[in-house]
Amino acid sequence: MNNTVATQPTKPIKPFKRILLTGAAGGLGRVLRERIKPWAEVVRLSDLAEMGEAGPGEEVVRCDLADKAAVLALMEGVDAVLHFGGISTEAPFEDIMQANILGVANLYEAAQKHGVQRIVFASSNHAVGYYKTTDMLDASMPARADSMYGISKCFGETMSRYYYDRFGLETVCIRIGSSFPEPANKRMMSTYFSYDDLTEMLRCSLFAPRVGHTIVFGMSDNDSVWWDNRYARHLGYKARDSSAQFAHKFPDTAAFPEKDDVTTIYQGGKFLLDGPMFK
Amino acid sequence: MNNTVATQPTKPIKPFKRILLTGAAGGLGRVLRERIKPWAEVVRLSDLAEMGEAGPGEEVVRCDLADKAAVLALMEGVDAVLHFGGISTEAPFEDIMQANILGVANLYEAAQKHGVQRIVFASSNHAVGYYKTTDMLDASMPARADSMYGISKCFGETMSRYYYDRFGLETVCIRIGSSFPEPANKRMMSTYFSYDDLTEMLRCSLFAPRVGHTIVFGMSDNDSVWWDNRYARHLGYKARDSSAQFAHKFPDTAAFPEKDDVTTIYQGGKFLLDGPMFK
Amino acid sequence: MNNTVATQPTKPIKPFKRILLTGAAGGLGRVLRERIKPWAEVVRLSDLAEMGEAGPGEEVVRCDLADKAAVLALMEGVDAVLHFGGISTEAPFEDIMQANILGVANLYEAAQKHGVQRIVFASSNHAVGYYKTTDMLDASMPARADSMYGISKCFGETMSRYYYDRFGLETVCIRIGSSFPEPANKRMMSTYFSYDDLTEMLRCSLFAPRVGHTIVFGMSDNDSVWWDNRYARHLGYKARDSSAQFAHKFPDTAAFPEKDDVTTIYQGGKFLLDGPMFK
Amino acid sequence: MNNTVATQPTKPIKPFKRILLTGAAGGLGRVLRERIKPWAEVVRLSDLAEMGEAGPGEEVVRCDLADKAAVLALMEGVDAVLHFGGISTEAPFEDIMQANILGVANLYEAAQKHGVQRIVFASSNHAVGYYKTTDMLDASMPARADSMYGISKCFGETMSRYYYDRFGLETVCIRIGSSFPEPANKRMMSTYFSYDDLTEMLRCSLFAPRVGHTIVFGMSDNDSVWWDNRYARHLGYKARDSSAQFAHKFPDTAAFPEKDDVTTIYQGGKFLLDGPMFK
Amino acid sequence: MNNTVATQPTKPIKPFKRILLTGAAGGLGRVLRERIKPWAEVVRLSDLAEMGEAGPGEEVVRCDLADKAAVLALMEGVDAVLHFGGISTEAPFEDIMQANILGVANLYEAAQKHGVQRIVFASSNHAVGYYKTTDMLDASMPARADSMYGISKCFGETMSRYYYDRFGLETVCIRIGSSFPEPANKRMMSTYFSYDDLTEMLRCSLFAPRVGHTIVFGMSDNDSVWWDNRYARHLGYKARDSSAQFAHKFPDTAAFPEKDDVTTIYQGGKFLLDGPMFK
Amino acid sequence: MNNTVATQPTKPIKPFKRILLTGAAGGLGRVLRERIKPWAEVVRLSDLAEMGEAGPGEEVVRCDLADKAAVLALMEGVDAVLHFGGISTEAPFEDIMQANILGVANLYEAAQKHGVQRIVFASSNHAVGYYKTTDMLDASMPARADSMYGISKCFGETMSRYYYDRFGLETVCIRIGSSFPEPANKRMMSTYFSYDDLTEMLRCSLFAPRVGHTIVFGMSDNDSVWWDNRYARHLGYKARDSSAQFAHKFPDTAAFPEKDDVTTIYQGGKFLLDGPMFK
């Protein structure tokens, strides 16, 4: 007798049914698009900008986060959210208010209405950019934003804290340092956050049994650091990279910065030079 | 002999040329209108609502804080600001965003452009309403808003911190407790802030030589308190009133609240019962 | 016309139906017996020793706290407990274990079974007697007992914390200083706790809407103090007495204590001289 | 020529003359029995239960820790104690009181009388089990026991602190996490404490020149941790193992625990489900 | 019969046999000369400058603190020291080193050799003058001197700490604010320390049973303060005066100081304007 | 065709023009002399003692740090200073005052006058030697010197703080542990600081873009440590060595130190045995 039935290659079971990635057309969104695929049957990608074709296991939805109805629809069937959407540089307050303040409010309202249980919020080191480069921060210290952009990130942290206290909707706020292929200047030797480490921090944030409302600094295991992640050690994140591999690009120099050079006095770097922008 | 020259009644010199009071038609705005007159030659009163006729030493200006151009005009010639404007109860986020978020952004931008040096910002205990009634807070602890309204107050605190770090524009953020003629319930025995004490705190905030960016809890010298003002003692504020005078209105009772009664577990009281409101 | 109906003198309504006072035959128990009457229709008095006749509004129950069944019966119909029972001086551990360890365990088990919602536990400064007289303590610092007696008080604090975390049964632990008619020595100038202030602290502990699990140091408003009650300010307690009224009894003297005199180095005073006692 | 005298194999000199291991028949006692042999000429094994034959360099003594005279005899000739005896799971309070409270009291009294200078006390993470799994603890924070068992461990920590303050008898209290061959569930990924790391921590605790009264959390170098051992770094302990090697047994899953699932909210895990047990 | 023997007026017994007051010719020295008489049979007055005739119960000794042999002789028969000697304003370092550094070293060496048990050291707010006027300090925070003078006071605090740790020689370091008849400017409204309050603080420092090594800020009960004396509450000091009585001399003014005016930014005031002086 | 032009060996460009190393004839000075050469075109070596011939890239200047004019000349043309000069063991105060107190004052005055921007100051663990070996220190805790030598190091830390606050002259104070080829005793297993790690810490201190005023503990990555360098992590220092490599030299021993052996109770070790020395 024949037993010719070919066994179907078994599709590996993925933990989530559907993860929503906002800001999918942005710098980090494009980096993450492939990396997060193993975590969900379907990755729903969203942005205001063009994101290209949906690949296998992808859904692509153009959406303005300031559009409440659209965001509500966007959240349909979603298990967890990686919120990288909104404006990611200094910009006029009016624009930031629409994208990063109303956008976050809409996102949380929609998530709560649809029963989403966990969000990872891409906050920023610019929420604390007015601390000094000789300070050591931890997540219990008051925020000190360095820009309209930074202020909007503080807002997101406050809003997400509320949704946790009020509804138990869990959020990990990642105050992302400098997540680029490599440090572009000496400052980034302290703030460098490799793509692999970012991905690992997202994984930990999504799969830890409980995260409550956690604020964590997004950084690799750099030699020089300004941030102490002690209050987020329950996440299980361990950095594998370090900016030390790029140290040769920034050889030791005796050219001390000027005493009043705010870009080296404060953690926020060049953000300190922008005034608050309004249209 | 004639001595007929009438002595002109000497007009007392007042410290400020012009103080701007926003929210002048609101509950506390109406209380303060007369009380602040000794501090400035001119008090400019502003609100979206009707404020009645301008009295001597008053200017009355209807103004929507969400209207940037109007706010810029409003700030002309102003030395110091008492910012009591905006929405002062829980309300749909969209409304709060216009009045309390865009409103604050417009106010600070205008103040900075006009060289205003000091603002007193009416923040609220609802910025920290998710702490427990058995907790002791101080100004260094992270905010935990209990409502959209509370979130907007956190935003104002963050924004004002930025303007101090960036421009040296000083602000005292007063997290006002319950500023009413008398406590309306047992909770307010802990949060009571008499009108006289509020006025004194405003006076201290305006006239201290330096305030930097100070967060202070607005309360009288009540027997039961949840807040420790240690970090604001440089202001020189000393409460003269206490809710103890109203203790007889809330006689001792053995009716313990239910174990899950959030209005007594958390400092925010009834604000805890509102969900986040959206239109 | 006749209007002969005599109006009955209205009996004032008292907050609690029944308060249980353990240790009623002890030093403080006898002081409190009359003072707590206004708070409950019935005061149930309990002790291992003779307590005399029950007066109006009193019930007298002889009870060994180490007798579980007896304690369970004792708790029947009780709304709140003032737990002053057990051994109140240094004693052999075996005795302390029965009275103060098993006694407390029995008390809490019985209270929880009968739905009692609040207990005031007479803890002691000897729970922290190994801190120095030049230290400033608050309730968040680790206990450092100075005796078997002090260890048993630490045990009671731990047990009551558990019952709050597990069942929401609220407790105020009062680390009583020196509650006597007047200070007997210089040390008690720092630890003095007048009977009136003790009574007021009990009143606050019983009638505050929420106490959770609060540890408070029992002391009057003395000039010299070792303890900071910041974390218990929600109770609303304000001392009205001070040991300063007895200052003339301890005139200034240049007789410095010996450098190795443990009774003046450590807060526990003479308790430091007892070794741990065992039978 | 004859040179037939066989050289005796030189017996290595061991640091201690006699170490007492209580609880030698228990889970960890059996693990440690062989491992601790290099540290002492004689290991005295003690338990209430059967421990088998004494091997070379062993003494086996059946002993009930609640029997004071027996414990006093047990301590004869002992240099240091590894106290693993008593009940190690939740049990009726009466039983725990005998084994873990009276047992510890007897042990310390006997140790002090015999001049023992150092004890390693097997405390437990259940002494702090009511902290949340998103909290980061250190040894200075107040204990929050999650069970009668946990309460008894707090008692042991308090008692040992007293013996250090009073007599200079040094103790290391190890709040043991989950010391098993491997983690049995996701929670133990955070609390895992390998047998090798436990052994190393015991070694450090015994041989550090000074330990005073040290509280240390017993854990391996796991990725996710809840405890910060900063205050015990003088011990010189460095974990060599990590639960990460078992990560594959607990694959990432999106099955978030229920919001009210106390076994994942609090560090104590399943201990939270037991009520306080009484006979 | 006559009974004419006149009763001798009994001389009140004074606590100390001999107190040494250094700096007796200085501003505060002259204030204290009479005030401290009730505390000692003999007050030995010392200064480099002329002090006038010795009155009853006084000894007057000219002495250069930089002269070791002279200081050793000066300490003969002394029970306690009030060390107000040395330079009390900004001066060239070389001079300060002789008077305030070598002087303090000589004083402590002599005191220890003669068995003196307690010293009150007149430190200064200029030991912490580089904190901001919006900061709240306590004695546990690192010193930040604002001048050579302030640095010498830090030195004295360090030296006295050593003598306490090494020999048990107790010291109270009083960081004196502005001890003058009245505040001379707005800054002194925060730092005012009345002569009566200074005297009371000295009394407390001399007569408290134990002081160990205590650092206390010397200030009255002013409305605006920068310093928190929590760690010195064991001294029993309670201020009776306040600068509030002088408030009318500094009417409210809207003349905000310039943003870069260091004399109002930092606590040290005008000391900030002096560079470090060297000969 | 010939291409015979020899390429000149390009001299590597070194970051600094001239670094001054004081104490060049001392123990660590001799170790560092060669190691620091790559950092500067010229290394100026200074000491009171003979230093041998100047090698290539070296300048040798005999100089008494207590000689102000000489120190001023010594600083001419210097970019950065490694201050290892002065007395490095316990010595009579008068000597220490000249070398370590006047010496440091002269050094900073000269550095400021010549516009030097950064100094690395060799402080010492003896600045905190009166903490216990079971304590965990960080740089925010008050100093507790264990000797005249330690007091002089505290003085240097205070002085350098002042120069940073007043002039922006940056300093890294390294509280050097035991920087020797290997640990000489068990205590040094905790304080060991390898020469390579010392060199690396100097490199970090010189080349970090900003150091402000940083206090860092100089130690290798030893298993047992007493110091937490959290506040200096911006320096980028990572230890590469550990005393663990020498563990075999200090085998485990059960010889507990005496209870009153101050050399093991306190971090300062044998320094605790010296009294304060005076000539």
PDB file of C-alpha atoms in Angstrom, chain D residues 107-252:
ATOM      1  CA  LEU D 107      19.385  28.088  67.771  1.00  0.00           C
ATOM      2  CA  TYR D 108      20.620  31.603  68.457  1.00  0.00           C
ATOM      3  CA  GLU D 109      20.526  31.217  72.198  1.00  0.00           C
ATOM      4  CA  ALA D 110      22.558  28.046  71.921  1.00  0.00           C
ATOM      5  CA  ALA D 111      24.982  29.553  69.420  1.00  0.00           C
ATOM      6  CA  GLN D 112      25.604  32.549  71.613  1.00  0.00           C
ATOM      7  CA  LYS D 113      26.134  30.408  74.683  1.00  0.00           C
ATOM      8  CA  HIS D 114      28.667  28.268  72.853  1.00  0.00           C
ATOM      9  CA  GLY D 115      30.484  31.214  71.337  1.00  0.00           C
ATOM     10  CA  VAL D 116      29.608  30.467  67.740  1.00  0.00           C
ATOM     11  CA  GLN D 117      30.679  33.449  65.688  1.00  0.00           C
ATOM     12  CA  ARG D 118      28.826  33.092  62.430  1.00  0.00           C
ATOM     13  CA  ILE D 119      25.547  31.703  61.137  1.00  0.00           C
ATOM     14  CA  VAL D 120      24.192  31.499  57.633  1.00  0.00           C
ATOM     15  CA  PHE D 121      20.427  31.624  57.837  1.00  0.00           C
ATOM     16  CA  ALA D 122      18.311  30.232  55.017  1.00  0.00           C
ATOM     17  CA  SER D 123      15.730  32.973  54.728  1.00  0.00           C
ATOM     18  CA  SER D 124      13.400  33.108  51.757  1.00  0.00           C
ATOM     19  CA  ASN D 125      12.071  35.320  49.008  1.00  0.00           C
ATOM     20  CA  HIS D 126       8.704  34.744  50.662  1.00  0.00           C
ATOM     21  CA  ALA D 127       9.781  37.261  53.277  1.00  0.00           C
ATOM     22  CA  VAL D 128       9.156  39.830  50.538  1.00  0.00           C
ATOM     23  CA  GLY D 129       6.601  37.992  48.406  1.00  0.00           C
ATOM     24  CA  TYR D 130       4.027  40.770  48.513  1.00  0.00           C
ATOM     25  CA  TYR D 131       6.156  43.063  46.401  1.00  0.00           C
ATOM     26  CA  LYS D 132       5.189  43.155  42.766  1.00  0.00           C
ATOM     27  CA  THR D 133       6.990  41.356  39.996  1.00  0.00           C
ATOM     28  CA  THR D 134       7.613  44.772  38.453  1.00  0.00           C
ATOM     29  CA  ASP D 135       9.314  46.049  41.624  1.00  0.00           C
ATOM     30  CA  MET D 136      13.065  46.173  42.190  1.00  0.00           C
ATOM     31  CA  LEU D 137      13.959  45.352  45.771  1.00  0.00           C
ATOM     32  CA  ASP D 138      17.032  45.820  47.829  1.00  0.00           C
ATOM     33  CA  ALA D 139      17.824  44.694  51.319  1.00  0.00           C
ATOM     34  CA  SER D 140      17.002  48.045  52.906  1.00  0.00           C
ATOM     35  CA  MET D 141      13.325  47.894  52.007  1.00  0.00           C
ATOM     36  CA  PRO D 142      10.714  46.742  54.524  1.00  0.00           C
ATOM     37  CA  ALA D 143       9.822  43.055  54.428  1.00  0.00           C
ATOM     38  CA  ARG D 144       6.396  42.095  53.123  1.00  0.00           C
ATOM     39  CA  ALA D 145       5.813  38.441  53.851  1.00  0.00           C
ATOM     40  CA  ASP D 146       3.368  36.480  51.725  1.00  0.00           C
ATOM     41  CA  SER D 147       2.571  33.638  54.099  1.00  0.00           C
ATOM     42  CA  MET D 148       2.980  32.265  57.612  1.00  0.00           C
ATOM     43  CA  TYR D 149       6.166  30.726  56.299  1.00  0.00           C
ATOM     44  CA  GLY D 150       7.382  34.090  55.024  1.00  0.00           C
ATOM     45  CA  ILE D 151       6.506  35.711  58.338  1.00  0.00           C
ATOM     46  CA  SER D 152       8.652  33.178  60.148  1.00  0.00           C
ATOM     47  CA  LYS D 153      11.573  34.065  57.885  1.00  0.00           C
ATOM     48  CA  CYS D 154      11.118  37.746  58.736  1.00  0.00           C
ATOM     49  CA  PHE D 155      11.229  36.696  62.362  1.00  0.00           C
ATOM     50  CA  GLY D 156      14.535  34.941  61.818  1.00  0.00           C
ATOM     51  CA  GLU D 157      15.985  38.020  60.169  1.00  0.00           C
ATOM     52  CA  THR D 158      14.877  40.178  63.099  1.00  0.00           C
ATOM     53  CA  MET D 159      16.210  37.749  65.678  1.00  0.00           C
ATOM     54  CA  SER D 160      19.579  37.445  63.961  1.00  0.00           C
ATOM     55  CA  ARG D 161      19.863  41.217  63.681  1.00  0.00           C
ATOM     56  CA  TYR D 162      19.361  41.396  67.430  1.00  0.00           C
ATOM     57  CA  TYR D 163      22.086  38.857  68.127  1.00  0.00           C
ATOM     58  CA  TYR D 164      24.475  40.816  65.986  1.00  0.00           C
ATOM     59  CA  ASP D 165      23.651  44.159  67.619  1.00  0.00           C
ATOM     60  CA  ARG D 166      23.746  42.663  71.094  1.00  0.00           C
ATOM     61  CA  PHE D 167      26.591  40.141  70.897  1.00  0.00           C
ATOM     62  CA  GLY D 168      28.360  40.629  67.607  1.00  0.00           C
ATOM     63  CA  LEU D 169      27.253  37.182  66.463  1.00  0.00           C
ATOM     64  CA  GLU D 170      27.385  37.553  62.685  1.00  0.00           C
ATOM     65  CA  THR D 171      24.700  36.271  60.317  1.00  0.00           C
ATOM     66  CA  VAL D 172      24.186  36.212  56.593  1.00  0.00           C
ATOM     67  CA  CYS D 173      20.477  35.900  55.811  1.00  0.00           C
ATOM     68  CA  ILE D 174      20.045  34.457  52.334  1.00  0.00           C
ATOM     69  CA  ARG D 175      16.620  35.112  50.886  1.00  0.00           C
ATOM     70  CA  ILE D 176      16.713  32.043  48.731  1.00  0.00           C
ATOM     71  CA  GLY D 177      14.868  32.263  45.439  1.00  0.00           C
ATOM     72  CA  SER D 178      14.111  29.006  43.612  1.00  0.00           C
ATOM     73  CA  SER D 179      16.928  26.571  44.231  1.00  0.00           C
ATOM     74  CA  PHE D 180      16.081  23.589  42.111  1.00  0.00           C
ATOM     75  CA  PRO D 181      17.789  21.721  39.291  1.00  0.00           C
ATOM     76  CA  GLU D 182      15.952  23.943  36.864  1.00  0.00           C
ATOM     77  CA  PRO D 183      13.091  26.457  36.741  1.00  0.00           C
ATOM     78  CA  ALA D 184       9.713  24.765  36.867  1.00  0.00           C
ATOM     79  CA  ASN D 185       7.809  27.700  35.450  1.00  0.00           C
ATOM     80  CA  LYS D 186       8.229  31.139  33.963  1.00  0.00           C
ATOM     81  CA  ARG D 187       8.310  32.830  37.391  1.00  0.00           C
ATOM     82  CA  MET D 188      11.386  30.835  38.338  1.00  0.00           C
ATOM     83  CA  MET D 189      13.245  32.264  35.376  1.00  0.00           C
ATOM     84  CA  SER D 190      13.518  35.351  37.598  1.00  0.00           C
ATOM     85  CA  THR D 191      14.141  33.581  40.895  1.00  0.00           C
ATOM     86  CA  TYR D 192      16.342  30.678  39.794  1.00  0.00           C
ATOM     87  CA  PHE D 193      19.292  29.960  42.073  1.00  0.00           C
ATOM     88  CA  SER D 194      21.453  27.116  40.856  1.00  0.00           C
ATOM     89  CA  TYR D 195      22.919  24.650  43.346  1.00  0.00           C
ATOM     90  CA  ASP D 196      26.400  25.743  42.348  1.00  0.00           C
ATOM     91  CA  ASP D 197      25.577  29.389  42.944  1.00  0.00           C
ATOM     92  CA  LEU D 198      23.957  28.548  46.264  1.00  0.00           C
ATOM     93  CA  THR D 199      27.090  26.688  47.265  1.00  0.00           C
ATOM     94  CA  GLU D 200      29.267  29.601  46.223  1.00  0.00           C
ATOM     95  CA  MET D 201      27.116  32.037  48.188  1.00  0.00           C
ATOM     96  CA  LEU D 202      27.466  29.836  51.264  1.00  0.00           C
ATOM     97  CA  ARG D 203      31.198  29.733  50.771  1.00  0.00           C
ATOM     98  CA  CYS D 204      31.408  33.506  50.515  1.00  0.00           C
ATOM     99  CA  SER D 205      29.179  33.912  53.566  1.00  0.00           C
ATOM    100  CA  LEU D 206      31.346  31.629  55.643  1.00  0.00           C
ATOM    101  CA  PHE D 207      34.738  32.926  54.618  1.00  0.00           C
ATOM    102  CA  ALA D 208      34.347  36.668  54.166  1.00  0.00           C
ATOM    103  CA  PRO D 209      36.388  38.298  56.951  1.00  0.00           C
ATOM    104  CA  ARG D 210      33.416  40.314  58.165  1.00  0.00           C
ATOM    105  CA  VAL D 211      29.747  39.974  57.343  1.00  0.00           C
ATOM    106  CA  GLY D 212      28.087  41.779  60.238  1.00  0.00           C
ATOM    107  CA  HIS D 213      24.396  41.244  59.637  1.00  0.00           C
ATOM    108  CA  THR D 214      23.945  40.938  55.902  1.00  0.00           C
ATOM    109  CA  ILE D 215      20.756  40.235  53.985  1.00  0.00           C
ATOM    110  CA  VAL D 216      21.360  38.904  50.501  1.00  0.00           C
ATOM    111  CA  PHE D 217      19.005  37.632  47.823  1.00  0.00           C
ATOM    112  CA  GLY D 218      19.863  34.113  46.698  1.00  0.00           C
ATOM    113  CA  MET D 219      19.727  34.125  42.917  1.00  0.00           C
ATOM    114  CA  SER D 220      21.777  33.290  39.890  1.00  0.00           C
ATOM    115  CA  ASP D 221      22.719  35.791  37.202  1.00  0.00           C
ATOM    116  CA  ASN D 222      19.322  35.568  35.531  1.00  0.00           C
ATOM    117  CA  ASP D 223      18.288  37.901  32.725  1.00  0.00           C
ATOM    118  CA  SER D 224      15.154  39.029  34.516  1.00  0.00           C
ATOM    119  CA  VAL D 225      15.602  39.813  38.178  1.00  0.00           C
ATOM    120  CA  TRP D 226      13.578  41.517  40.918  1.00  0.00           C
ATOM    121  CA  TRP D 227      16.334  41.942  43.465  1.00  0.00           C
ATOM    122  CA  ASP D 228      19.375  44.152  43.717  1.00  0.00           C
ATOM    123  CA  ASN D 229      22.163  42.768  45.890  1.00  0.00           C
ATOM    124  CA  ARG D 230      24.105  46.021  46.140  1.00  0.00           C
ATOM    125  CA  TYR D 231      24.237  45.989  49.925  1.00  0.00           C
ATOM    126  CA  ALA D 232      25.825  42.546  49.993  1.00  0.00           C
ATOM    127  CA  ARG D 233      28.599  43.093  47.482  1.00  0.00           C
ATOM    128  CA  HIS D 234      31.191  42.905  50.238  1.00  0.00           C
ATOM    129  CA  LEU D 235      30.514  39.155  50.388  1.00  0.00           C
ATOM    130  CA  GLY D 236      32.332  38.685  47.103  1.00  0.00           C
ATOM    131  CA  TYR D 237      29.616  36.524  45.603  1.00  0.00           C
ATOM    132  CA  LYS D 238      29.475  36.328  41.834  1.00  0.00           C
ATOM    133  CA  ALA D 239      26.888  34.120  40.210  1.00  0.00           C
ATOM    134  CA  ARG D 240      28.207  31.834  37.519  1.00  0.00           C
ATOM    135  CA  ASP D 241      24.895  30.391  36.322  1.00  0.00           C
ATOM    136  CA  SER D 242      21.813  31.875  34.761  1.00  0.00           C
ATOM    137  CA  SER D 243      18.312  30.663  34.075  1.00  0.00           C
ATOM    138  CA  ALA D 244      18.867  31.789  30.504  1.00  0.00           C
ATOM    139  CA  GLN D 245      20.063  28.293  29.700  1.00  0.00           C
ATOM    140  CA  PHE D 246      16.486  27.119  30.276  1.00  0.00           C
ATOM    141  CA  ALA D 247      14.812  29.844  28.245  1.00  0.00           C
ATOM    142  CA  HIS D 248      13.875  27.408  25.496  1.00  0.00           C
ATOM    143  CA  LYS D 249      11.603  25.618  27.952  1.00  0.00           C
ATOM    144  CA  PHE D 250       9.448  28.699  28.280  1.00  0.00           C
ATOM    145  CA  PRO D 251       8.966  29.959  24.749  1.00  0.00           C
ATOM    146  CA  ASP D 252       7.622  33.432  24.185  1.00  0.00           C
TER     147      ASP D 252
END
